[in-house]
Amino acid sequence: MNMQTKQKFQIVSPLVVAAIMLFAAIGSMPGQYYTALKIIVAAASVNSAIIAHRFKKKILIFPFIAITILFNPLKPLGFPRNLWIAVDIVCGVFFMLSIFMLKEPSQQKNKDEQMSKKKKFFTRPIFYIPAFFVIIILVFGGWQAWIAINGNEQLIGTQNKIPKTTGVIPPLEKGEADWPYWRGPNLDGKSNITGIVKDWSNGLKKLWEVNYLCQGKNNIAWSSVAVSGNRLVVPGRNDDSDLVFCLNSQNGDLIWHNSYKAKTGTSHGPGSRATAYIDEDRVYTFGRGGDIVCWSLADGKLLWKKNVEDAGGKEPQWGHSCSPLVYQDKVIVQGGGEALVIAYDKMNGDIIWKSMQGEAGYAAVTSMKIEDSNEILVFQGTGLSCLNPDDGTELWTTNWKTSYNVNATTPAFSDSIVFITSGYGTGCEALKVTQANAEVLWKNKAIASHHSDPIIIDGYVYCYSGQSNQNKGSFKCVELETGKEMWSTNAIGWGTALFVDEHLVCMDIEGNLFLVEPNPNEFKLITELENALRKVSNPAWTIPVIANGKLFMRYMQRLICYDIMSQ
């Protein structure tokens, strides 16, 4: 290697190491790629140590090398994401400072000539121009990583004060096509409505809108709505309390609202993630901080309130998100910790049973019929578990390890096949289940959904794939029995989907609506409606609901109702 090549290598190599390390610090890569990248960084760090011998102040680079190699296993070993990102950023800053303080080695024998050529390394354009961009990447990447983990989105747009309730409380009613809990009446993401409008070129008629579900600048809640007849229940949040609202689904009038003090975390808002469950004349909510509460659907009276931590539960990193499931005389949630799954008496809140230990997932508990018996599926932090709902007995568990234990999509099922998927590049899996075990039919990465629920239609899975922090995912169709990818499109961003009147209604995270005909042979977009939520600055993660001829769309403090049956 000639002298000129060596000098170029000495300049470029540390920059490449820094760029790789900084790219890893952004933290948006799937776990296996991040692990591979850290191995590359470790090797490159050793290389940098060798190169550092050619510099006078070589000792300055050694702490960076030691820290990088020492903390290489942090992410793969499951240490908190905050910790390994912070370590990467600190290492990156130290590494850049070290390079700034290094000096170019002299290869000249003549001391006068050597002194004339000695310059501070950072005064050379070949270094400080790329270094400038590397530092920009460091700052931007570190900020984006921090926002992705701890971001506290701010409310934008109109925010009204909570209005007075209606003077007369209307009697409870049932609707022909209610959506009383998460994933709808059959727990499969499908509405019973037929006859919806299939041409949105002239828009949809807005029936009403409210703008007070969240109070304050940062008090975000993400829960979707539960609709039963003339009652619509949706959680909200203010500075120190979880709020619960019951609106008249016909006209948006506030029938009642109530609240309770709740201390919670703030990452991505302190408000509820879970959707309420309406059961006859009662409604159940589950707050981010672990409060399971039973309310009177008629007038909002608080009937009982418990917290999963009192039973040994533990809040996961981004808050309790499991929408509750009412099964016979029980209401069931994921509690985490020493009470991974908890069943409360739905009438008085007494604990009927607790089952398993471990980190709670972010997915709703759902019910499935297996061999003529109803069982419950729990997509917890490290796998999928099947439990007997009568006493909580664990029938089987299949491991499903995801980065940061984010198992957030509700398992979908058809006959005896269960489909699960997780983000961060984890992928998806189909299981043939019995009372005794779960056999893997296939496993691949065709769909890797962060927290968009799959829908099974005529033997095919339709689902968004990718991460939820950008509107650049893929919407895919996969054959359920084989895992074969039928088609994929990026034409409708990343978002959520539900099934109604033989069509899929999809909403991307910018609030655009799409009507898609489910067809395993090709992607067929029927119509679309841009800006259905109007001004959207943060991701619109809350799934729309269609019930009794109306489309309900929630975005933070706003709730909009459209007529989906007529223009």
XYZ file of C-alpha atoms in Angstrom:
567
model
C 0.000 0.000 0.000
C 1.571 3.323 -1.075
C 1.732 6.391 1.142
C -1.159 8.233 -0.514
C -3.472 5.236 -0.187
C -2.555 4.838 3.470
C -3.337 8.455 4.188
C -6.724 8.197 2.480
C -7.439 5.020 4.395
C -6.569 6.750 7.667
C -9.061 9.497 6.885
C -11.930 7.425 5.518
C -11.870 4.471 7.890
C -12.771 6.303 11.118
C -15.524 8.176 9.270
C -16.983 4.929 7.995
C -16.919 3.516 11.506
C -18.662 6.621 12.837
C -21.283 6.557 10.078
C -22.093 2.884 10.721
C -22.339 3.466 14.441
C -24.530 6.542 14.027
C -26.810 4.746 11.595
C -27.256 2.016 14.177
C -28.041 4.636 16.817
C -31.137 5.710 14.923
C -32.614 2.484 16.211
C -35.147 1.913 13.444
C -33.675 -1.334 12.162
C -34.919 -4.837 12.908
C -33.100 -6.516 15.765
C -31.126 -9.002 13.701
C -29.735 -6.281 11.412
C -28.815 -4.136 14.381
C -26.924 -7.039 15.946
C -25.004 -7.651 12.718
C -24.225 -3.951 12.471
C -22.848 -3.886 16.000
C -20.508 -6.752 15.125
C -19.266 -4.730 12.150
C -18.750 -1.739 14.425
C -16.733 -3.847 16.861
C -14.475 -5.079 14.057
C -14.138 -1.580 12.641
C -13.280 -0.275 16.106
C -10.350 -2.684 16.339
C -9.281 -1.477 12.924
C -9.502 2.106 14.163
C -7.289 1.193 17.113
C -4.615 -0.021 14.727
C -4.918 3.120 12.650
C -4.817 5.223 15.820
C -1.223 4.111 16.390
C -0.280 6.375 13.520
C -1.573 9.401 15.419
C 0.130 11.194 18.270
C -2.843 11.469 20.611
C -3.887 7.922 19.963
C -4.901 7.277 23.578
C -7.979 9.472 23.080
C -9.653 6.929 20.836
C -9.222 3.959 23.156
C -12.164 4.730 25.506
C -14.465 4.762 22.492
C -13.170 1.396 21.342
C -13.520 -0.099 24.812
C -17.042 1.233 25.321
C -18.230 0.132 21.892
C -16.962 -3.415 22.279
C -18.094 -3.633 25.906
C -21.636 -2.517 25.145
C -21.965 -4.420 21.878
C -24.252 -7.059 23.447
C -26.575 -4.513 25.126
C -29.332 -4.664 22.527
C -29.169 -8.432 21.759
C -29.233 -9.228 25.488
C -32.449 -7.291 25.917
C -31.283 -4.236 27.857
C -33.658 -1.256 27.710
C -33.748 0.496 24.370
C -33.128 3.868 26.018
C -29.850 2.577 27.418
C -28.299 1.212 24.246
C -29.328 4.218 22.156
C -27.873 6.566 24.776
C -24.639 4.554 24.824
C -24.399 4.661 21.029
C -24.940 8.414 20.932
C -22.405 9.085 23.694
C -19.868 6.841 21.954
C -20.515 8.661 18.692
C -19.939 12.079 20.232
C -16.767 10.904 21.983
C -15.508 9.282 18.800
C -16.045 12.453 16.775
C -14.276 14.550 19.431
C -11.408 12.079 19.430
C -11.002 12.365 15.677
C -11.026 16.157 15.880
C -8.095 16.018 18.285
C -6.025 13.608 16.207
C -3.142 14.770 14.094
C -1.921 13.506 10.773
C 1.256 11.414 11.048
C 4.277 12.669 9.250
C 6.011 10.433 6.810
C 8.668 12.975 5.899
C 12.229 12.696 7.100
C 12.945 16.368 6.805
C 11.781 18.065 10.032
C 11.286 21.462 8.393
C 9.159 19.891 5.695
C 7.319 17.907 8.343
C 6.508 21.007 10.398
C 5.230 22.875 7.363
C 2.808 20.084 6.584
C 1.530 19.609 10.128
C -2.014 20.857 10.325
C -4.873 20.136 12.564
C -6.798 17.283 11.092
C -10.156 19.028 11.219
C -8.937 21.986 9.093
C -8.903 19.816 5.989
C -12.025 19.853 3.794
C -11.668 16.128 3.167
C -12.486 15.671 6.828
C -14.637 18.531 8.060
C -17.175 18.411 5.205
C -18.140 14.755 5.742
C -17.705 15.226 9.495
C -20.262 18.010 9.422
C -22.822 15.725 7.793
C -22.000 12.895 10.199
C -22.661 15.214 13.147
C -25.957 16.301 11.568
C -26.904 12.624 11.199
C -25.941 12.067 14.833
C -28.152 14.883 16.087
C -31.074 14.109 13.790
C -30.830 10.343 14.238
C -30.546 10.617 18.009
C -33.509 12.977 18.134
C -35.616 10.718 15.909
C -34.727 7.707 18.048
C -35.665 9.617 21.188
C -38.970 10.714 19.651
C -39.750 7.154 18.501
C -39.293 5.883 22.043
C -40.286 8.730 24.324
C -42.057 11.131 21.968
C -44.882 13.029 23.586
C -47.004 14.224 20.686
C -48.669 17.596 21.048
C -52.319 18.213 20.362
C -52.991 20.450 17.387
C -56.091 22.082 15.980
C -59.258 23.082 17.755
C -59.577 21.929 21.348
C -62.885 22.765 22.983
C -63.781 22.646 26.642
C -65.868 19.687 27.745
C -69.494 20.719 27.196
C -72.426 20.235 29.515
C -74.251 16.943 29.277
C -77.705 16.610 27.801
C -80.509 17.398 30.231
C -82.374 14.141 29.722
C -80.494 10.821 29.612
C -81.893 8.745 26.739
C -82.726 5.082 27.390
C -80.313 2.379 26.278
C -80.852 1.089 22.760
C -79.390 -1.659 20.595
C -78.360 -1.177 16.970
C -78.613 -3.497 13.985
C -74.858 -3.395 13.400
C -73.172 -2.426 16.672
C -69.411 -2.382 17.252
C -69.404 -2.784 21.049
C -65.726 -3.653 21.591
C -62.295 -4.058 20.001
C -62.328 -5.841 16.603
C -66.116 -5.746 16.442
C -68.974 -8.128 17.242
C -67.132 -11.265 16.107
C -63.627 -10.237 17.244
C -62.395 -10.420 13.645
C -62.334 -6.818 12.413
C -65.487 -7.283 10.311
C -68.636 -5.170 10.358
C -72.104 -6.572 9.659
C -73.159 -3.538 7.589
C -74.079 -3.881 3.909
C -74.917 -1.229 1.325
C -72.159 1.293 1.980
C -71.244 4.006 -0.521
C -68.522 2.776 -2.852
C -67.781 6.034 -4.676
C -66.141 8.678 -2.501
C -65.221 11.084 -5.287
C -67.742 13.605 -3.922
C -66.719 12.989 -0.334
C -68.763 11.611 2.557
C -71.375 13.553 4.472
C -70.112 14.650 7.877
C -72.794 14.227 10.535
C -71.009 15.652 13.559
C -67.643 16.328 15.178
C -66.312 16.890 18.711
C -62.910 18.263 19.750
C -62.625 17.809 23.508
C -61.612 14.194 24.158
C -58.118 15.250 25.288
C -57.500 18.361 27.384
C -54.127 20.134 27.477
C -51.128 20.197 25.132
C -49.665 16.724 25.599
C -52.432 14.585 27.057
C -52.827 12.175 24.164
C -55.148 9.157 24.199
C -55.322 6.642 21.338
C -58.310 4.423 22.177
C -60.847 3.695 19.479
C -64.618 3.838 20.033
C -67.138 1.240 21.201
C -70.679 1.647 19.861
C -73.904 0.055 21.078
C -77.111 1.551 19.712
C -77.292 5.201 20.731
C -74.254 4.955 23.025
C -70.649 5.599 21.941
C -67.943 5.247 24.604
C -64.415 6.596 24.144
C -61.638 7.320 26.699
C -59.738 10.618 26.923
C -57.217 12.351 29.168
C -56.411 15.579 31.005
C -53.375 16.599 33.080
C -53.893 14.148 35.934
C -56.890 11.952 35.133
C -58.193 9.369 32.718
C -61.471 10.556 31.206
C -64.366 8.503 29.863
C -67.002 9.981 27.545
C -70.341 8.584 26.455
C -71.770 10.334 23.400
C -75.016 9.926 21.529
C -73.808 8.106 18.418
C -76.601 9.684 16.371
C -75.792 13.358 16.909
C -72.611 13.596 19.016
C -74.307 15.034 22.105
C -72.517 14.316 25.370
C -74.707 11.983 27.456
C -72.265 11.640 30.367
C -68.585 11.803 31.249
C -66.575 10.700 34.256
C -62.961 10.460 35.360
C -60.497 9.097 37.904
C -57.020 10.201 38.964
C -54.329 8.172 37.228
C -50.567 8.610 37.343
C -49.035 7.261 34.145
C -46.001 7.453 31.932
C -45.803 10.094 29.222
C -44.148 8.409 26.235
C -46.569 8.816 23.332
C -49.100 10.355 25.678
C -50.430 9.439 29.134
C -53.920 8.507 27.919
C -55.569 5.166 27.246
C -54.593 2.910 24.354
C -57.189 0.193 25.004
C -60.706 0.320 23.554
C -63.689 0.051 25.903
C -65.856 -3.079 26.073
C -69.648 -2.585 26.222
C -71.424 -5.515 27.878
C -75.186 -5.036 28.165
C -75.701 -2.147 30.616
C -72.048 -1.925 31.684
C -68.874 -0.720 30.012
C -65.284 -1.590 30.941
C -62.178 0.548 30.325
C -58.478 -0.213 30.829
C -56.091 2.717 31.304
C -52.451 3.021 30.390
C -51.505 2.904 34.077
C -53.316 -0.410 34.664
C -56.689 0.772 35.985
C -59.540 -1.569 35.014
C -62.830 0.239 35.628
C -66.484 -0.731 35.343
C -69.043 1.984 34.557
C -72.818 2.116 34.225
C -73.530 2.543 30.520
C -76.772 4.384 31.260
C -75.443 7.259 33.384
C -71.652 6.822 33.797
C -71.660 5.893 37.458
C -68.354 4.269 38.531
C -69.306 0.787 39.752
C -65.865 -0.572 40.624
C -62.174 0.100 39.937
C -59.056 -2.037 40.304
C -55.412 -1.714 39.276
C -53.443 -4.685 37.933
C -50.375 -3.658 39.941
C -52.290 -4.455 43.121
C -52.423 -8.045 41.869
C -48.703 -8.138 40.983
C -49.000 -6.660 37.498
C -46.358 -4.498 35.864
C -46.744 -1.788 33.215
C -44.823 -2.452 29.974
C -42.566 0.256 28.554
C -45.221 2.032 26.480
C -48.110 1.488 28.858
C -50.906 -1.049 29.238
C -52.625 -1.342 25.860
C -54.615 -4.582 26.047
C -58.277 -3.986 25.234
C -60.317 -5.942 27.797
C -62.300 -9.057 26.926
C -65.543 -9.929 28.697
C -66.077 -13.683 28.803
C -69.134 -14.967 30.650
C -68.773 -13.616 34.221
C -65.209 -12.344 33.777
C -63.365 -9.368 32.331
C -59.845 -10.377 31.255
C -56.723 -8.259 30.609
C -52.953 -8.612 30.389
C -51.426 -7.423 33.656
C -47.769 -8.379 33.217
C -45.264 -9.085 35.982
C -46.482 -11.643 38.517
C -49.961 -11.558 36.965
C -49.450 -11.822 33.225
C -53.157 -12.500 32.661
C -55.872 -11.523 35.157
C -59.574 -12.359 35.180
C -61.804 -10.130 37.327
C -65.402 -10.752 38.289
C -67.195 -8.410 35.924
C -69.833 -7.528 38.529
C -67.657 -6.545 41.498
C -63.998 -6.574 40.401
C -62.883 -9.474 42.588
C -60.012 -11.497 41.135
C -61.243 -14.879 39.896
C -57.891 -16.118 38.675
C -54.347 -15.050 37.733
C -52.194 -16.933 35.266
C -48.548 -16.966 34.190
C -45.732 -14.466 34.729
C -43.756 -12.244 32.379
C -43.934 -9.035 30.402
C -47.312 -8.002 29.082
C -47.773 -7.564 25.370
C -49.710 -4.724 23.765
C -52.306 -6.873 22.006
C -55.912 -7.430 23.066
C -56.945 -10.713 24.637
C -59.218 -12.533 22.196
C -61.423 -15.637 22.238
C -61.327 -18.590 19.843
C -63.201 -21.872 19.578
C -60.789 -24.810 19.594
C -62.177 -28.341 19.343
C -65.650 -27.310 20.492
C -64.347 -25.349 23.484
C -63.913 -21.600 23.817
C -60.365 -20.662 24.784
C -58.565 -17.328 25.014
C -55.460 -16.269 23.081
C -52.973 -13.950 24.750
C -50.246 -12.408 22.579
C -47.954 -11.543 25.488
C -44.480 -10.020 25.467
C -42.579 -13.158 24.480
C -45.101 -15.403 22.748
C -48.632 -16.566 22.112
C -50.418 -18.362 24.939
C -53.687 -20.281 24.963
C -55.574 -20.354 28.265
C -58.703 -21.963 29.598
C -60.945 -18.955 30.371
C -62.712 -20.772 33.215
C -59.697 -21.086 35.513
C -56.723 -19.584 33.633
C -54.969 -22.906 33.042
C -52.198 -22.530 30.466
C -52.920 -25.017 27.657
C -49.869 -24.167 25.571
C -47.440 -21.366 24.724
C -45.437 -20.851 21.570
C -42.412 -18.567 21.719
C -42.449 -15.410 19.593
C -39.604 -13.076 20.496
C -39.813 -9.541 19.148
C -37.552 -6.534 19.627
C -38.515 -4.707 22.839
C -41.243 -7.338 23.419
C -43.663 -5.371 21.245
C -46.271 -7.953 20.323
C -49.100 -5.549 19.543
C -51.314 -7.045 16.828
C -54.397 -9.044 17.739
C -54.078 -12.703 16.653
C -56.366 -13.535 13.722
C -57.830 -16.988 13.248
C -59.822 -19.085 10.826
C -61.003 -22.597 11.721
C -57.995 -24.110 13.519
C -55.328 -21.780 12.097
C -54.021 -18.782 14.068
C -52.012 -16.017 12.404
C -49.659 -13.724 14.342
C -47.344 -10.954 13.206
C -44.996 -8.390 14.795
C -42.901 -5.485 13.581
C -39.195 -4.633 13.697
C -38.654 -7.113 10.875
C -39.820 -10.051 13.006
C -42.320 -11.322 10.427
C -45.348 -13.579 10.736
C -46.359 -17.138 11.535
C -49.327 -19.456 11.029
C -50.113 -22.072 13.666
C -52.310 -25.161 13.525
C -53.794 -25.258 17.021
C -55.458 -27.888 19.175
C -56.258 -28.076 22.877
C -52.875 -29.678 23.486
C -50.422 -27.727 21.334
C -49.694 -25.356 18.476
C -47.867 -26.615 15.400
C -46.075 -24.130 13.146
C -47.414 -24.402 9.584
C -45.063 -21.789 8.218
C -43.045 -18.766 9.251
C -41.684 -15.940 7.097
C -41.257 -12.169 6.810
C -43.921 -11.508 4.207
C -45.844 -9.461 6.792
C -44.122 -7.758 9.722
C -46.797 -5.539 11.207
C -45.907 -3.136 13.994
C -49.449 -2.714 15.358
C -51.897 -3.003 12.470
C -54.251 -5.944 12.885
C -54.574 -8.616 10.155
C -57.896 -9.589 8.617
C -58.563 -13.064 7.182
C -60.948 -13.238 4.216
C -61.658 -16.479 2.314
C -58.350 -18.081 3.263
C -56.149 -15.018 2.691
C -54.576 -12.579 5.137
C -54.767 -8.866 4.347
C -52.553 -6.642 6.449
C -50.224 -3.661 6.546
C -46.545 -4.488 6.986
C -43.836 -2.223 8.369
C -43.298 0.295 11.147
C -45.960 2.762 12.219
C -43.796 5.867 12.431
C -43.771 6.500 8.682
C -46.361 6.368 5.937
C -44.242 4.088 3.760
C -45.402 0.603 4.618
C -46.774 -2.100 2.372
C -50.273 -3.497 2.247
C -50.131 -7.202 1.461
C -52.129 -10.310 0.695
C -50.755 -13.654 1.933
C -52.246 -17.121 1.594
C -53.085 -18.336 5.091
C -52.297 -22.039 4.675
C -48.969 -21.644 2.845
C -47.580 -18.188 3.646
C -47.271 -17.400 -0.050
C -47.267 -13.677 -0.747
C -49.896 -13.002 -3.399
C -49.216 -9.294 -3.892
C -47.879 -6.200 -2.177
C -48.530 -2.510 -2.720
C -47.228 0.757 -1.280
C -50.086 2.760 -2.822
C -52.019 3.255 0.431
C -49.266 4.117 2.919
C -49.173 2.477 6.341
C -52.221 2.327 8.547
C -55.140 0.257 9.764
C -57.924 -1.733 8.114
C -61.368 -3.185 8.779
C -63.758 -5.222 6.627
C -67.254 -4.056 5.680
C -69.691 -4.962 2.904
C -67.190 -7.204 1.069
C -64.561 -4.438 1.069
C -61.619 -3.295 3.153
C -61.693 0.229 4.548
C -58.092 1.318 5.093
C -56.822 4.514 6.697
C -53.186 5.582 6.494
C -51.467 7.481 9.304
C -52.087 10.796 7.511
C -55.854 10.342 7.726
C -56.524 9.345 4.110
C -59.219 6.716 3.499
C -59.114 3.945 0.890
C -61.727 1.403 -0.175
C -60.082 -1.801 -1.376
C -61.683 -4.886 -2.890
C -60.088 -7.976 -1.337
C -58.779 -10.025 -4.231
C -55.914 -12.532 -3.878
C -54.918 -12.075 -7.508
C -54.383 -8.313 -7.553
C -54.613 -5.116 -5.544
C -57.867 -3.340 -6.442
C -58.390 0.199 -5.175
C -62.060 1.132 -5.612
C -62.140 4.700 -4.300
C -60.417 7.016 -1.844
C -61.037 10.067 0.295
C -58.115 12.364 1.016
C -57.745 14.226 4.308
C -60.742 12.606 5.973
C -59.264 13.719 9.295
C -58.211 17.089 7.885
C -55.131 18.482 9.634
C -52.892 15.650 10.857
C -49.371 16.340 12.153
C -48.696 13.214 14.214
C -49.482 9.643 13.112
C -53.186 8.804 13.067
C -52.872 5.406 14.745
C -56.443 4.958 15.990
C -58.411 2.537 13.830
C -61.750 3.806 12.427
C -64.980 2.028 13.341
C -68.097 1.437 11.224
C -71.306 0.830 13.141
C -74.996 1.241 12.315
C -74.337 3.005 9.024
C -71.799 5.468 10.387
C -68.037 5.818 10.104
C -66.322 7.023 13.283
C -62.764 8.392 13.045
C -60.825 9.386 16.143
C -57.645 11.499 16.071
C -56.426 12.460 19.540
C -58.917 15.053 20.877
C -61.104 14.883 17.761
C -63.877 12.467 16.826
C -65.609 12.781 13.457
C -68.724 10.919 12.348
C -69.494 10.376 8.638
C -72.531 8.880 6.975
C -71.152 5.834 5.160
C -74.522 4.845 3.667
C -75.436 7.932 1.633
C -73.739 10.917 0.020
